mmCIF file of C-alpha atoms in Angstrom:
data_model
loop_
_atom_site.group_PDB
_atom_site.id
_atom_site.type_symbol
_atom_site.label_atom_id
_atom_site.label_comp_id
_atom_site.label_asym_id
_atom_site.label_seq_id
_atom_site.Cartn_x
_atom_site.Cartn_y
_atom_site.Cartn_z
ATOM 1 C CA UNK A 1373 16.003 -23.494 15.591
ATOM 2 C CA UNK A 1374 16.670 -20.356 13.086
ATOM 3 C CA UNK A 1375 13.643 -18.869 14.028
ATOM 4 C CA UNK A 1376 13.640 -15.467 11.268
ATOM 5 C CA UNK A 1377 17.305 -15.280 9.217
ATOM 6 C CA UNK A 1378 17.390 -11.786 7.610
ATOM 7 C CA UNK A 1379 20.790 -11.096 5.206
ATOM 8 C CA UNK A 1380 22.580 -8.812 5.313
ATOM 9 C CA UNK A 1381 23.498 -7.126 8.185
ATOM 10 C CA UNK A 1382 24.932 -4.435 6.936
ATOM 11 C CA UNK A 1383 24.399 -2.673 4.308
ATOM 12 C CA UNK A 1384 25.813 0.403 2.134
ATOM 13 C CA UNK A 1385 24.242 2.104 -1.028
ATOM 14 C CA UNK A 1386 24.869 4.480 -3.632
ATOM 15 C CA UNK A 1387 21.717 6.872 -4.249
ATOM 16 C CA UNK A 1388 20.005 4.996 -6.914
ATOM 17 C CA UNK A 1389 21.620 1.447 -6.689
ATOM 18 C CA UNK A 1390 19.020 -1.571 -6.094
ATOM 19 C CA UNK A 1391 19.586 -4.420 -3.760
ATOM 20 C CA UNK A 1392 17.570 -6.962 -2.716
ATOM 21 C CA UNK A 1393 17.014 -7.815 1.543
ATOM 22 C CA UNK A 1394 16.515 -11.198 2.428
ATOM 23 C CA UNK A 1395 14.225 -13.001 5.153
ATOM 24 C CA UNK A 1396 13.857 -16.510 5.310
ATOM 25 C CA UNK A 1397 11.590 -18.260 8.230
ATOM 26 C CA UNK A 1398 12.061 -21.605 9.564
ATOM 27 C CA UNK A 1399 9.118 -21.922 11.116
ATOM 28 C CA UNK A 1400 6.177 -22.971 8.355
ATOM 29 C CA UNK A 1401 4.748 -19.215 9.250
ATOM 30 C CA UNK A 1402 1.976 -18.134 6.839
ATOM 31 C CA UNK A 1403 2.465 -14.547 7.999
ATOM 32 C CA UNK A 1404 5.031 -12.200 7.055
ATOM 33 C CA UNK A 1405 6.458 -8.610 7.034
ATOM 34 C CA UNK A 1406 8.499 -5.714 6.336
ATOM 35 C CA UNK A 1407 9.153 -2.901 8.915
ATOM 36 C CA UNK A 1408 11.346 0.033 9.069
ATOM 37 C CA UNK A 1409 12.530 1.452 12.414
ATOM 38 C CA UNK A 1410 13.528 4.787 11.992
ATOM 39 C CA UNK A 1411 14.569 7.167 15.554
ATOM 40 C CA UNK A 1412 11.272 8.780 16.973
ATOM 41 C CA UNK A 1413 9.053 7.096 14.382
ATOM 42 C CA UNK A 1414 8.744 3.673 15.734
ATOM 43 C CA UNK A 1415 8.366 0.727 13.747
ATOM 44 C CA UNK A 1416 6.322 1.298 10.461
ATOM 45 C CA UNK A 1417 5.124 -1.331 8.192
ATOM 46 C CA UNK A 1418 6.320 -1.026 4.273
ATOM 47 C CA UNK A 1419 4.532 -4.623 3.045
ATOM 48 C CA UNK A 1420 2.995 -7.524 4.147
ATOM 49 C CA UNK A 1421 2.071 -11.324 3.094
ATOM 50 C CA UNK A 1422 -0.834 -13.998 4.512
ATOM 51 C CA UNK A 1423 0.449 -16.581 2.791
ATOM 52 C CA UNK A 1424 2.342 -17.185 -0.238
ATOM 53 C CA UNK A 1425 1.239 -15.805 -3.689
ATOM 54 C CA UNK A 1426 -0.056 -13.006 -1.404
ATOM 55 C CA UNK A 1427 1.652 -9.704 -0.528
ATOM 56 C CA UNK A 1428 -0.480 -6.028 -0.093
ATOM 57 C CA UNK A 1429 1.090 -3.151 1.056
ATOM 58 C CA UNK A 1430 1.196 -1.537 4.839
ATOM 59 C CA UNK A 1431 1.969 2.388 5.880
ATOM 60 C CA UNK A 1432 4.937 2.945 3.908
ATOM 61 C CA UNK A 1433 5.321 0.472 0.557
ATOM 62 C CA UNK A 1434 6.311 3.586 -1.632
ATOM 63 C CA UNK A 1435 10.029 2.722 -3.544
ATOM 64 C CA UNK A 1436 9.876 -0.875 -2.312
ATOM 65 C CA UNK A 1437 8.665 -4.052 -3.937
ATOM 66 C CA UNK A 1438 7.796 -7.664 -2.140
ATOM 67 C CA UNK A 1439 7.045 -11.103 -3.903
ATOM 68 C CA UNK A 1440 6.033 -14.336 -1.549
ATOM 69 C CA UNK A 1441 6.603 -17.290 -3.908
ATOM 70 C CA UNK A 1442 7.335 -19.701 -1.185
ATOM 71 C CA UNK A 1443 6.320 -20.179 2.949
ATOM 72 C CA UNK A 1444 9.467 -19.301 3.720
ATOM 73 C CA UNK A 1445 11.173 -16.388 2.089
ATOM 74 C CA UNK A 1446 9.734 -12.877 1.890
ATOM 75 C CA UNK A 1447 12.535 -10.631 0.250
ATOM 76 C CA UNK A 1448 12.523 -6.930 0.001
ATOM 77 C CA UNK A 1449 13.265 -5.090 -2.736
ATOM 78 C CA UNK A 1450 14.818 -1.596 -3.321
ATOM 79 C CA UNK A 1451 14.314 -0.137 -6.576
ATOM 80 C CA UNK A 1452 16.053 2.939 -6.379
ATOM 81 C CA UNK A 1453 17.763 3.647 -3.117
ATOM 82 C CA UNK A 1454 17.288 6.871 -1.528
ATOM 83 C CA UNK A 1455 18.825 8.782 1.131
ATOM 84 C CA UNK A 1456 15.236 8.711 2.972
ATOM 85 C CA UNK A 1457 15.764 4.756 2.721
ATOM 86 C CA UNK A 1458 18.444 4.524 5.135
ATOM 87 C CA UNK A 1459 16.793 2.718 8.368
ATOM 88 C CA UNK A 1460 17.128 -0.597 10.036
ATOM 89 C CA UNK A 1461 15.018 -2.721 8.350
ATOM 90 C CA UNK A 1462 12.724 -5.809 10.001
ATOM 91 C CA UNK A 1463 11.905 -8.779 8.925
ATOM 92 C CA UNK A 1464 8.874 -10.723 10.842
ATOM 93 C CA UNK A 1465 7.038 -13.572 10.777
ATOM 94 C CA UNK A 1466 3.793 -14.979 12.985
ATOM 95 C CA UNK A 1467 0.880 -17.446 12.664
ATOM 96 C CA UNK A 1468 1.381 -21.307 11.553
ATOM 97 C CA UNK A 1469 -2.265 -23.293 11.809
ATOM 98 C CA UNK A 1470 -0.914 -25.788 14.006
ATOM 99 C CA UNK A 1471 1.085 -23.283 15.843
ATOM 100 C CA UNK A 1472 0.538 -20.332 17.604
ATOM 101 C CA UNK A 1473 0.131 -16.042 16.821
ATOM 102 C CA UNK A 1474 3.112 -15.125 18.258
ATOM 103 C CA UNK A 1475 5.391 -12.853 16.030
ATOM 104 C CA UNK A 1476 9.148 -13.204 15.865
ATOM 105 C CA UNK A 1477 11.456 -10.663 14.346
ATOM 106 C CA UNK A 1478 15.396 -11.076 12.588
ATOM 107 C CA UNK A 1479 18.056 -9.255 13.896
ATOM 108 C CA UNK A 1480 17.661 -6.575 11.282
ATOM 109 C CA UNK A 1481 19.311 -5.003 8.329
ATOM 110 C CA UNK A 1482 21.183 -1.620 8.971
ATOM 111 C CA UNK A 1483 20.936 -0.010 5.469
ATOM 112 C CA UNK A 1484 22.428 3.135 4.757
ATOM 113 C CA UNK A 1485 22.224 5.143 1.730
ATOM 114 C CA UNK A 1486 24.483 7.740 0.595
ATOM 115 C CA UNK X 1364 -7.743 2.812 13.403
ATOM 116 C CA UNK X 1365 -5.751 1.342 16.138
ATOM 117 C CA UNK X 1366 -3.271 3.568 18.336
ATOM 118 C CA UNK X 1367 -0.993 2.089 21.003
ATOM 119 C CA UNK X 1368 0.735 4.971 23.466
ATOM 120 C CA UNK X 1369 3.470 3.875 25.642
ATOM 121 C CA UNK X 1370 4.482 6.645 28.264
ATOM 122 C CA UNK X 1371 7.142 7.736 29.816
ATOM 123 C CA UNK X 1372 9.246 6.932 26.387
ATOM 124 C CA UNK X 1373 12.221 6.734 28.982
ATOM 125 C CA UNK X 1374 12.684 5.174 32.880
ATOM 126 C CA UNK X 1375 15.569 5.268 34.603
ATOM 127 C CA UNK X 1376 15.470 2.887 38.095
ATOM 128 C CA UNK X 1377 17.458 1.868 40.806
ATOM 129 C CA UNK X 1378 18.855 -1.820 40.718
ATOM 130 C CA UNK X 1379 16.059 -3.945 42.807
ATOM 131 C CA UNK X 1380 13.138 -1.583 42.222
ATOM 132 C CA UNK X 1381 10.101 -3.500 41.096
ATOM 133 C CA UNK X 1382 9.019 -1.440 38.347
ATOM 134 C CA UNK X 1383 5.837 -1.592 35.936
ATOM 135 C CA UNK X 1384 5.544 -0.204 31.951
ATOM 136 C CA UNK X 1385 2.264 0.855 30.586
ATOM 137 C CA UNK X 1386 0.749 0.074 27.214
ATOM 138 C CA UNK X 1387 -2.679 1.909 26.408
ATOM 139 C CA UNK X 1388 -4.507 0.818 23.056
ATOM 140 C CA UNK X 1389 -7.590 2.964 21.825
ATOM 141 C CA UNK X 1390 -9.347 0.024 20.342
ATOM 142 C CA UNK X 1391 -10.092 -3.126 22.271
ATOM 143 C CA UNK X 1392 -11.588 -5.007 19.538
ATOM 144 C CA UNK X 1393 -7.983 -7.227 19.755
ATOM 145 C CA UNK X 1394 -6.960 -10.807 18.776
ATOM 146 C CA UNK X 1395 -4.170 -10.551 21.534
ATOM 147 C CA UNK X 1396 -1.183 -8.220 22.711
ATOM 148 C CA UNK X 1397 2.378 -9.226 22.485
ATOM 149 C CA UNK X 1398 5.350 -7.835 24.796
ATOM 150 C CA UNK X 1399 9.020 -7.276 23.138
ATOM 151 C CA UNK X 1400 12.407 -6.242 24.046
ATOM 152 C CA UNK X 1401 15.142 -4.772 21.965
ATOM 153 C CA UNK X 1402 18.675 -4.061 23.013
ATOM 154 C CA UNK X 1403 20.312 -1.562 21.070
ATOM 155 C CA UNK X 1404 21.399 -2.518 17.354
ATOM 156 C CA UNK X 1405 19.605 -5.813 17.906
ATOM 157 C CA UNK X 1406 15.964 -7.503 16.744
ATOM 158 C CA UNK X 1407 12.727 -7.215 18.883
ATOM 159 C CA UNK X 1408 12.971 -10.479 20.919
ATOM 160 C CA UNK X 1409 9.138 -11.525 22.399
ATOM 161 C CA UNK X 1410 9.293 -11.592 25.955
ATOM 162 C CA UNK X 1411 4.857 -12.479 26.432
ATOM 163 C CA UNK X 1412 1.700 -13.215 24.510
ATOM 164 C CA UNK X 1413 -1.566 -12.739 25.718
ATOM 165 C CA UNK X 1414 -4.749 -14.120 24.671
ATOM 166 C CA UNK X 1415 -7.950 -11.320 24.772
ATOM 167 C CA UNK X 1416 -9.176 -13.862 26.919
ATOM 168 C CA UNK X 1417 -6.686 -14.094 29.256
ATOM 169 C CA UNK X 1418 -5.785 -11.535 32.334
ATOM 170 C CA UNK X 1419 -1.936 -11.886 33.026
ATOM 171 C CA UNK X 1420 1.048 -14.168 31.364
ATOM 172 C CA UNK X 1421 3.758 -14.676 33.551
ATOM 173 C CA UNK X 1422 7.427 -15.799 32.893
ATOM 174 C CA UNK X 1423 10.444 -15.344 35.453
ATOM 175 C CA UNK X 1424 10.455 -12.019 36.812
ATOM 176 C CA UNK X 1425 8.241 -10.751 34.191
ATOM 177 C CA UNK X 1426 4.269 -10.530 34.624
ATOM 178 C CA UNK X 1427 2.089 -8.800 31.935
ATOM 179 C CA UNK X 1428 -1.824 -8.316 32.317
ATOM 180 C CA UNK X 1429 -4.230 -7.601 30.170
ATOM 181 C CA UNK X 1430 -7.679 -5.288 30.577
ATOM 182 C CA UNK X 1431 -9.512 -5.163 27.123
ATOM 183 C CA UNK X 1432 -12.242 -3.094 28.778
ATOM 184 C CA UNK X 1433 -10.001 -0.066 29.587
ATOM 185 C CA UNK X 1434 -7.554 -0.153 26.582
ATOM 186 C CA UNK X 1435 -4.591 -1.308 28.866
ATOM 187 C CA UNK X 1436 -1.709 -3.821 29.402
ATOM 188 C CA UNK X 1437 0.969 -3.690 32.010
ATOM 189 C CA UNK X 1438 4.196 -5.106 32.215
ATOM 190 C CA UNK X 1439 5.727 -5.577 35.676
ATOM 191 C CA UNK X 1440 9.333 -6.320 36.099
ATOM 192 C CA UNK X 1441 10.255 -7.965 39.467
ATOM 193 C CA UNK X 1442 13.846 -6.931 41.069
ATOM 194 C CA UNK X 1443 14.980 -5.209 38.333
ATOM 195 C CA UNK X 1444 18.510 -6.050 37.500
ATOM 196 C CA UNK X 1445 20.827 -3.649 35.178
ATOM 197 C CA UNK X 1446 20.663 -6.555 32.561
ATOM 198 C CA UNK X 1447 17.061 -5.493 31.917
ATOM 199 C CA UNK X 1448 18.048 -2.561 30.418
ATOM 200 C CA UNK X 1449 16.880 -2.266 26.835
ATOM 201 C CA UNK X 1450 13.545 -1.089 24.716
ATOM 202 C CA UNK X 1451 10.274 -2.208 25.920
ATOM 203 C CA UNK X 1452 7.450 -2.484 22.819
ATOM 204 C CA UNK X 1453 3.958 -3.884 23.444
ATOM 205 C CA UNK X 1454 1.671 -4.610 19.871
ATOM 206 C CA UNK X 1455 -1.900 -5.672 19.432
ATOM 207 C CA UNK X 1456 -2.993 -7.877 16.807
ATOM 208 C CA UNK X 1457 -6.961 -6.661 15.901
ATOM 209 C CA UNK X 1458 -9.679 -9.119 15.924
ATOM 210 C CA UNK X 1459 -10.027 -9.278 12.410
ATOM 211 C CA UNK X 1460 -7.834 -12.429 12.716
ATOM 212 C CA UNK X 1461 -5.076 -14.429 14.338
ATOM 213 C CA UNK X 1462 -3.211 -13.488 10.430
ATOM 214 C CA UNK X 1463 -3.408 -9.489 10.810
ATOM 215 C CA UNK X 1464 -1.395 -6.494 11.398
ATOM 216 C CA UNK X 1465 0.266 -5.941 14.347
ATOM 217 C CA UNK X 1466 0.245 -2.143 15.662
ATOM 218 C CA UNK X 1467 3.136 -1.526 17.617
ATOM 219 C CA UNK X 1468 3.841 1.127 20.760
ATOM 220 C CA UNK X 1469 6.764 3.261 20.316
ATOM 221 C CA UNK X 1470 8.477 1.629 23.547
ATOM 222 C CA UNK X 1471 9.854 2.322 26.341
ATOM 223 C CA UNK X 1472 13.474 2.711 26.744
ATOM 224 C CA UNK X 1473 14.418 1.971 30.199
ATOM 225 C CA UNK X 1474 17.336 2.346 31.965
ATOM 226 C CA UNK X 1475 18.144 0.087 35.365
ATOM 227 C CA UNK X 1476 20.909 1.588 37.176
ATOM 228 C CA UNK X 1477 24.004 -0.571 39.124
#
């Protein structure tokens, strides 16, 4: 049972490269999402998606982009990497109809930008 | 909007101290409030769910109530052990729907001493 697979782990940048952070769920989830964790801040919520074909954006969406075309993968995308980009990012997933609400997270993607 | 305080942000405790960690939420209009742990440079893992119409979840040494009325959730922690050690987060999901936002607490970083 993968449960939420996010790729990579790690993750280095140049100021002003792209890159593209994957999530993939196993678990037929219709919600998913995109936090950052940042030291002090707690987590914060950069986009969001009910169901596929569906994204919107949450607290922090600016220099990141999100497209849901399947149940099961919700990649993030960096446009333009900045040095205020560099955070461990989350990738989580909750709500299946014949499941439950519970949300499950991936073990993260440590992105730094320099 | 929804705010969820966690306080103390930090706990140190004795090994075998039954211990309990607040979670206050300002808005109790919620679908249900979910309890997490993180260990350093890991994912949040979901330790309990509750239902807004349920009063306590309980698994091993873990118990975590629920009192919509007053804005509050505890999570008690039986015989602590140093192995419990990590980030504590509590999140509510709002009424709106079992496929909404989660707004998370800023955790509680405890620390169970040998």
């Amino acid at each position: 049972n993968a449960g939420v697979t996010q790729t990579p782990k790690f993750q280095v940048l140049k100021t002003g490269q792209s890159m593209t952070l994957q999530c993939a769920q196993d678990m037929n989830h219709e919600y998913m999402s995109w936090y950052r964790q940042d030291p002090g801040m707690g987590l914060r919520l950069i986009h969001y998606s009910v169901g596929a074909g569906i994204t919107d954006q949450g607290e922090v969406p600016n220099g990141y982009n999100v497209s849901r075309s399947t149940t099961e993968d919700f990649p993030l995308r960096l446009l333009s990497a900045a040095p205020s980009q560099t955070s461990v990012y989350f990738c989580a997933s909750s709500y299946s109809f014949t499941g439950g609400t519970e949300a499950f997270f991936g073990q993260g993607t440590r992105l730094t930008v320099v | 909007k929804q705010e969820v305080t966690q306080i103390p942000a930090a706990l140190s405790v004795p090994e075998g101290e039954n211990l309990v960690l607040n979670c206050s939420f300002t808005d109790s209009a919620i679908y249900n409030l979910q309890w997490f742990r993180q260990d350093p440079g890991k994912g949040l893992t979901s330790l309990l769910l509750i239902q807004s119409s349920q009063r306590e979840q309980t698994s091993g040494r873990l118990n975590a109530s629920l009192d919509k009325s007053s804005g509050r959730s505890t999570l008690y922690i039986a015989a602590s052990q140093p192995g419990d050690s990590a980030t504590y987060l509590c999140a509510v999901r709002p009424l709106t729907g079992a496929n909404s936002k989660l707004t998370f607490g800023k955790g509680i970083t405890l620390s169970v001493r040998p």
